[in-house]
Coordinates of C-alpha atoms and ligand atoms in Angstrom, one line a residue:
M99 CA 41.4 93.5 52.0
A100 CA 41.7 95.8 55.0
T101 CA 39.0 98.4 55.4
D102 CA 40.0 102.0 56.1
R103 CA 38.7 101.6 59.7
A104 CA 41.5 99.1 60.3
W105 CA 44.1 101.9 59.9
Q106 CA 44.9 103.9 63.0
T107 CA 47.7 106.0 64.3
W108 CA 50.1 104.1 66.5
R109 CA 48.9 105.9 69.6
E110 CA 45.3 105.0 69.0
A111 CA 46.2 101.4 68.0
T112 CA 48.5 100.9 71.0
S113 CA 46.1 102.3 73.5
R114 CA 43.5 99.8 72.4
A115 CA 45.9 96.9 72.0
L116 CA 47.5 97.3 75.5
Y117 CA 44.7 98.9 77.6
G118 CA 41.4 98.5 75.8
P119 CA 38.9 95.8 76.9
G120 CA 40.7 92.5 76.6
G121 CA 43.9 94.5 75.9
F122 CA 47.4 92.9 76.5
F123 CA 48.0 94.4 79.9
R124 CA 44.5 93.8 81.1
T125 CA 44.7 90.1 80.5
Q126 CA 48.4 89.2 80.6
A127 CA 51.0 89.2 83.4
P128 CA 54.0 91.2 82.3
A129 CA 56.3 88.6 83.9
A130 CA 55.0 86.0 81.4
H131 CA 56.4 88.1 78.5
F132 CA 59.5 89.8 79.7
R133 CA 61.9 90.0 82.6
T134 CA 62.3 93.4 84.3
S135 CA 64.7 94.2 87.1
V136 CA 62.0 93.4 89.5
H137 CA 62.0 89.8 88.4
V138 CA 65.7 89.4 88.1
S139 CA 66.7 89.9 91.7
S140 CA 65.3 90.9 95.1
A141 CA 68.4 93.2 95.2
F142 CA 66.4 95.6 93.1
A143 CA 63.7 95.9 95.8
D144 CA 66.5 96.0 98.4
A145 CA 68.0 99.1 96.6
V146 CA 64.5 100.7 96.4
F147 CA 64.1 100.1 100.1
R148 CA 67.5 101.7 100.8
L149 CA 66.7 104.7 98.7
A150 CA 63.5 105.3 100.6
R151 CA 65.1 104.8 104.0
S152 CA 68.1 107.1 103.1
A153 CA 65.7 109.9 102.2
G154 CA 63.6 109.3 105.3
L155 CA 60.5 108.2 103.3
R156 CA 58.0 105.9 104.7
A157 CA 55.8 105.2 101.7
V158 CA 56.4 103.6 98.3
T159 CA 54.0 103.9 95.3
D160 CA 54.7 101.7 92.4
V161 CA 53.3 103.2 89.2
G162 CA 52.7 100.5 86.5
A163 CA 53.0 97.9 89.2
G164 CA 52.5 94.8 87.0
R165 CA 51.5 92.0 89.3
G166 CA 52.8 93.7 92.4
E167 CA 56.1 91.8 92.6
L168 CA 58.2 94.8 93.8
L169 CA 55.6 95.7 96.4
T170 CA 55.4 92.1 97.7
T171 CA 59.1 91.9 98.1
L172 CA 59.2 95.4 99.8
H173 CA 56.5 94.2 102.2
Q174 CA 58.7 91.3 103.2
F175 CA 61.6 93.7 103.9
A176 CA 59.7 96.2 106.0
Q177 CA 56.2 95.9 107.2
D178 CA 56.1 99.5 108.3
L179 CA 56.3 100.8 104.8
D180 CA 53.1 102.2 103.4
L181 CA 52.8 100.5 100.0
L182 CA 50.5 101.2 97.0
G183 CA 50.4 99.8 93.5
V184 CA 49.0 101.9 90.7
E185 CA 48.0 99.6 87.8
V186 CA 45.4 99.2 85.1
A187 CA 45.3 95.4 85.7
N188 CA 43.2 94.0 88.5
R189 CA 44.6 93.6 92.0
P190 CA 46.6 90.3 92.1
A191 CA 44.9 87.7 94.3
D192 CA 48.2 86.9 96.2
L193 CA 49.1 90.5 97.0
P194 CA 49.5 91.0 100.8
D195 CA 46.5 92.6 102.3
A196 CA 48.6 95.5 103.6
V197 CA 49.5 96.6 100.1
G198 CA 47.1 99.1 98.5
W199 CA 46.0 98.9 94.9
S200 CA 44.5 101.5 92.6
D201 CA 43.9 102.0 88.9
V202 CA 44.7 105.7 89.1
V203 CA 47.5 107.8 90.5
P204 CA 46.2 109.4 93.7
D205 CA 45.7 113.1 93.8
T206 CA 48.6 113.5 96.3
L207 CA 51.7 111.5 96.7
D208 CA 54.2 111.5 99.6
G209 CA 57.2 109.2 99.7
L210 CA 59.1 107.3 97.1
V211 CA 57.4 106.8 93.7
I212 CA 58.9 104.1 91.5
A213 CA 57.9 103.7 87.8
N214 CA 59.9 100.8 86.5
E215 CA 59.3 100.2 82.8
W216 CA 56.1 102.2 82.8
L217 CA 56.9 105.0 80.5
D218 CA 58.0 102.8 77.6
D219 CA 54.5 101.4 77.6
V220 CA 52.7 104.8 77.3
P221 CA 51.2 104.8 73.7
L222 CA 52.9 107.2 71.3
D223 CA 52.5 108.2 67.7
V224 CA 55.2 107.6 65.2
V225 CA 56.3 110.0 62.5
E226 CA 58.5 109.4 59.4
V227 CA 60.3 111.7 57.0
D228 CA 58.9 111.1 53.5
S229 CA 60.7 111.2 50.2
G230 CA 60.1 115.0 49.9
G231 CA 61.4 115.7 53.4
A232 CA 58.0 116.2 55.0
L233 CA 57.2 114.8 58.5
R234 CA 54.2 112.5 58.1
L235 CA 52.2 110.6 60.7
V236 CA 52.5 106.8 60.4
E237 CA 49.3 104.8 60.4
V238 CA 49.2 101.1 61.2
Q239 CA 46.9 98.3 60.1
V240 CA 45.8 96.8 63.4
E241 CA 45.6 93.2 62.4
T242 CA 48.8 92.9 60.3
G243 CA 51.1 95.7 61.5
D244 CA 51.4 97.0 57.9
E245 CA 52.1 100.8 57.8
R246 CA 51.3 103.7 55.6
L247 CA 52.1 107.4 55.7
A248 CA 49.3 109.8 56.5
D249 CA 49.1 113.6 56.8
P250 CA 52.0 115.8 57.7
I251 CA 52.2 116.5 61.4
D252 CA 51.5 119.9 63.0
G253 CA 50.6 121.4 66.4
R254 CA 51.9 119.8 69.5
D255 CA 53.4 116.8 67.6
L256 CA 55.5 119.0 65.4
A257 CA 56.6 121.3 68.2
W258 CA 57.7 118.2 70.3
V259 CA 59.6 116.7 67.4
E260 CA 61.3 120.0 66.5
R261 CA 62.4 120.5 70.1
W262 CA 63.3 117.0 71.2
W263 CA 63.8 114.7 68.2
P264 CA 64.8 117.0 65.3
L265 CA 64.6 115.4 61.9
A266 CA 65.1 118.4 59.6
D267 CA 68.3 117.0 58.1
A268 CA 67.4 113.3 58.4
P269 CA 67.1 111.1 55.3
P270 CA 63.8 109.8 54.1
G271 CA 62.6 106.9 56.2
S272 CA 64.0 108.4 59.5
R273 CA 61.5 108.2 62.3
A274 CA 60.6 109.7 65.7
E275 CA 58.4 108.5 68.4
V276 CA 56.4 111.5 69.5
G277 CA 57.0 111.6 73.3
W278 CA 54.7 114.3 74.7
P279 CA 52.1 111.8 76.1
R280 CA 55.0 110.4 78.2
D281 CA 56.1 113.8 79.3
D282 CA 52.5 114.5 80.3
A283 CA 52.2 111.1 82.2
W284 CA 55.4 111.8 84.1
A285 CA 54.5 115.5 84.8
G286 CA 51.2 114.2 86.2
V287 CA 53.1 112.1 88.8
V288 CA 55.6 114.9 89.7
R289 CA 52.8 117.4 90.0
R290 CA 51.0 115.2 92.6
L291 CA 54.2 114.7 94.6
R292 CA 54.0 116.9 97.7
T293 CA 57.0 115.5 99.5
G294 CA 59.3 112.9 98.2
I295 CA 61.2 111.4 95.2
A296 CA 59.8 110.1 92.0
V297 CA 62.0 107.7 90.0
A298 CA 61.4 106.5 86.4
I299 CA 63.5 103.6 85.2
D300 CA 63.5 102.7 81.6
Y301 CA 65.6 102.1 78.5
G302 CA 66.1 105.5 77.0
H303 CA 68.0 108.0 74.9
L304 CA 69.1 111.6 74.8
R305 CA 68.6 114.3 72.1
E306 CA 72.2 114.1 70.9
R307 CA 71.8 110.4 70.1
R308 CA 68.3 109.6 69.1
P309 CA 67.8 106.3 67.2
Y310 CA 66.6 107.5 63.8
A311 CA 65.3 104.1 62.8
G312 CA 62.8 104.3 65.7
T313 CA 62.6 101.8 68.6
L314 CA 59.1 100.5 68.5
V315 CA 59.0 96.7 69.0
G316 CA 56.8 93.9 70.3
Y317 CA 57.4 91.4 73.0
R318 CA 55.6 88.1 73.5
A319 CA 56.5 85.2 75.7
G320 CA 60.0 86.4 76.2
R321 CA 60.7 87.1 72.5
L322 CA 61.1 90.1 70.4
V323 CA 58.3 90.1 67.8
P324 CA 57.2 92.5 65.1
P325 CA 54.9 95.2 66.6
V326 CA 51.4 94.3 65.6
P327 CA 48.7 96.2 67.6
D328 CA 46.2 93.3 67.9
G329 CA 46.5 92.7 71.6
S330 CA 48.7 89.7 71.3
C331 CA 52.0 91.4 72.4
D332 CA 53.5 94.2 74.4
L333 CA 54.3 97.3 72.3
T334 CA 57.1 99.3 73.7
S335 CA 59.6 102.0 72.6
H336 CA 62.6 103.6 74.3
V337 CA 62.1 106.8 76.3
A338 CA 63.3 110.3 75.4
V339 CA 64.4 110.7 79.0
D340 CA 65.7 114.3 78.7
A341 CA 62.3 115.4 77.5
V342 CA 60.6 113.6 80.4
A343 CA 63.1 115.1 82.9
R344 CA 62.2 118.6 81.6
A345 CA 58.5 117.9 81.9
G346 CA 59.1 116.9 85.5
E347 CA 61.0 120.1 86.2
E348 CA 58.2 122.1 84.6
A349 CA 55.8 120.2 86.9
G350 CA 57.7 121.3 90.0
A351 CA 60.6 119.0 90.5
A352 CA 63.2 120.9 92.6
S353 CA 66.1 118.6 91.9
T354 CA 66.9 116.1 89.2
V355 CA 69.4 113.3 88.8
L356 CA 69.6 111.5 85.4
T357 CA 72.0 108.5 85.5
D358 CA 72.1 104.9 84.5
Q359 CA 71.0 101.9 86.5
R360 CA 74.5 100.6 86.9
S361 CA 75.6 103.7 88.7
A362 CA 72.4 104.2 90.7
L363 CA 72.4 100.6 92.0
R364 CA 76.1 100.5 92.7
G365 CA 75.5 103.7 94.8
L366 CA 72.7 101.8 96.6
G367 CA 75.0 98.9 97.4
V368 CA 74.4 96.4 94.5
T369 CA 77.9 95.2 93.5
G370 CA 77.5 91.8 91.8
T371 CA 80.7 90.8 93.6
R372 CA 81.4 87.1 93.8
P373 CA 81.7 85.7 97.3
P374 CA 85.3 84.8 98.5
L375 CA 86.4 81.3 97.8
T376 CA 87.2 80.7 101.4
L377 CA 83.4 80.7 102.0
A378 CA 83.1 77.7 99.7
H379 CA 85.3 75.7 102.0
A380 CA 83.8 77.0 105.2
D381 CA 80.1 76.8 104.2
P382 CA 79.5 75.4 100.7
G383 CA 75.7 76.0 100.9
A384 CA 76.2 79.7 101.9
Y385 CA 78.8 80.0 99.1
L386 CA 76.4 78.7 96.4
A387 CA 73.6 80.9 97.6
A388 CA 75.9 84.0 97.6
L389 CA 77.2 83.0 94.2
A390 CA 73.6 82.8 92.8
R391 CA 72.8 86.2 94.3
A392 CA 76.0 87.7 92.9
G393 CA 74.9 86.5 89.4
E394 CA 71.5 88.1 89.8
D395 CA 73.0 91.4 91.0
A396 CA 75.5 91.4 88.1
E397 CA 72.5 91.1 85.7
L398 CA 70.9 94.2 87.2
I399 CA 74.0 96.3 86.5
A400 CA 75.3 94.6 83.3
P401 CA 76.6 96.8 80.5
G402 CA 74.6 96.3 77.4
G403 CA 71.7 95.1 79.5
L404 CA 69.7 96.3 82.5
G405 CA 72.8 98.3 83.7
D406 CA 72.3 100.7 80.8
F407 CA 68.7 101.6 81.8
C408 CA 68.2 105.2 82.6
W409 CA 67.3 106.3 86.1
L410 CA 65.5 109.7 86.3
A411 CA 65.1 110.8 89.9
Q412 CA 63.3 114.0 90.8
A413 CA 62.5 115.3 94.2
R414 CA 60.1 117.8 95.8
N415 CA 60.5 119.1 99.4
T416 CA 63.0 116.3 99.9
E417 CA 66.8 116.1 99.5
L418 CA 67.8 113.7 96.8
P419 CA 70.3 111.2 98.2
P420 CA 73.6 111.3 96.2
L421 CA 72.7 108.8 93.5
K422 CA 75.9 108.1 91.6
I423 CA 76.2 109.8 88.2
R424 CA 77.2 107.6 85.3
A425 CA 80.9 107.7 84.4
G426 CA 81.5 110.6 82.1
G427 CA 77.9 111.9 82.7
Ligands
LIG1889 C1 56.3 96.7 81.4 S1 55.1 96.5 82.6 C2 56.1 96.8 84.1 C3 55.6 96.2 85.3 C4 56.5 96.3 86.6 N1 56.7 97.7 86.9 C5 57.8 95.6 86.4 O1 58.8 96.2 86.5 O2 57.8 94.4 86.2 C6 54.2 98.1 82.6 C7 53.0 98.1 83.4 O3 52.4 99.4 83.5 C8 51.0 99.3 83.5 N2 50.5 100.6 83.1 C9 50.7 101.3 81.9 N3 50.0 102.4 81.9 C10 49.4 102.6 83.1 C11 48.6 103.6 83.7 N4 48.3 104.7 83.0 N5 48.2 103.4 84.9 C12 48.5 102.3 85.6 N6 49.3 101.3 85.1 C13 49.7 101.4 83.9 C14 50.7 98.2 82.6 O4 49.4 97.6 82.8 C15 51.9 97.2 82.9 O5 51.5 96.3 83.9

């Protein structure tokens, strides 16, 4: 039978499971467990590069850099870019020497900051509406993933839920992921940004349409698995991007664009358009290569997939290039 010490809040349990000694991200390469835009196509790095160039920025910092795949591709594109990865995992052995690596966000940032699928991995607590309508903290048994309801929430947790994920009229069993640690994480980035643009890219939702069943899931070896905080899988939940955007503004962002990846990448030249058939006759090899690339690009902007990811871009002392706004947004 589980002892009481095995029960933790989701935030405590996730922090240990992902980032503690022997934690998932300290020992596992993200690419072995899920495919992000970075792994899908070099067109993603190309778009990041174009965004930096169009804003006149000469440095790129990748927060939550994984195994440095984005930075390695950027280094191939432009050796004059100043590149830094911020990552709790050790520096990858095959990272080009010119790319810097740190386990903390530097005190000051200048240039383009990219955080691709970082915020969804910031550990959060989960709250649930009980049968009497009270908002109770959810605790989890770290070895099995079993859950139980603990005390009613108060303080900052309650204030955040009331402001960003209201559950006052929601039926018993409705849930919220309490997002203020993410807001703080993002605000910490924007506050350090002296000149430049910070972009967070993640699956997310807005206050008008929160997912009341909650979004916390596990990923292991490319598969969705039940979220068990035992260090064997990624634990991830969708991002309340409007709350994060507000935190960035409060931290000093002078301008903000909130759009989707499809619109942003199309604006940066990723179209997913198939090559003309005439190329197949003229140069079959080039046609096949262009076709493969078009398929990758299409995956980056696909509706129902990566194309629906949110792009939150915030700038300080820099003009934001006109990233396209999503249709209807
Ligand atoms: C889902 S992976 C994404 C990796 C990469 N950005 C990509 O797109 O493939 C999230 C990464 O963020 C890192 N991470 C999470 N919190 C961090 C923090 N506070 N500082 C540095 N890295 C962090 C994790 O170790 C993990 O490698």
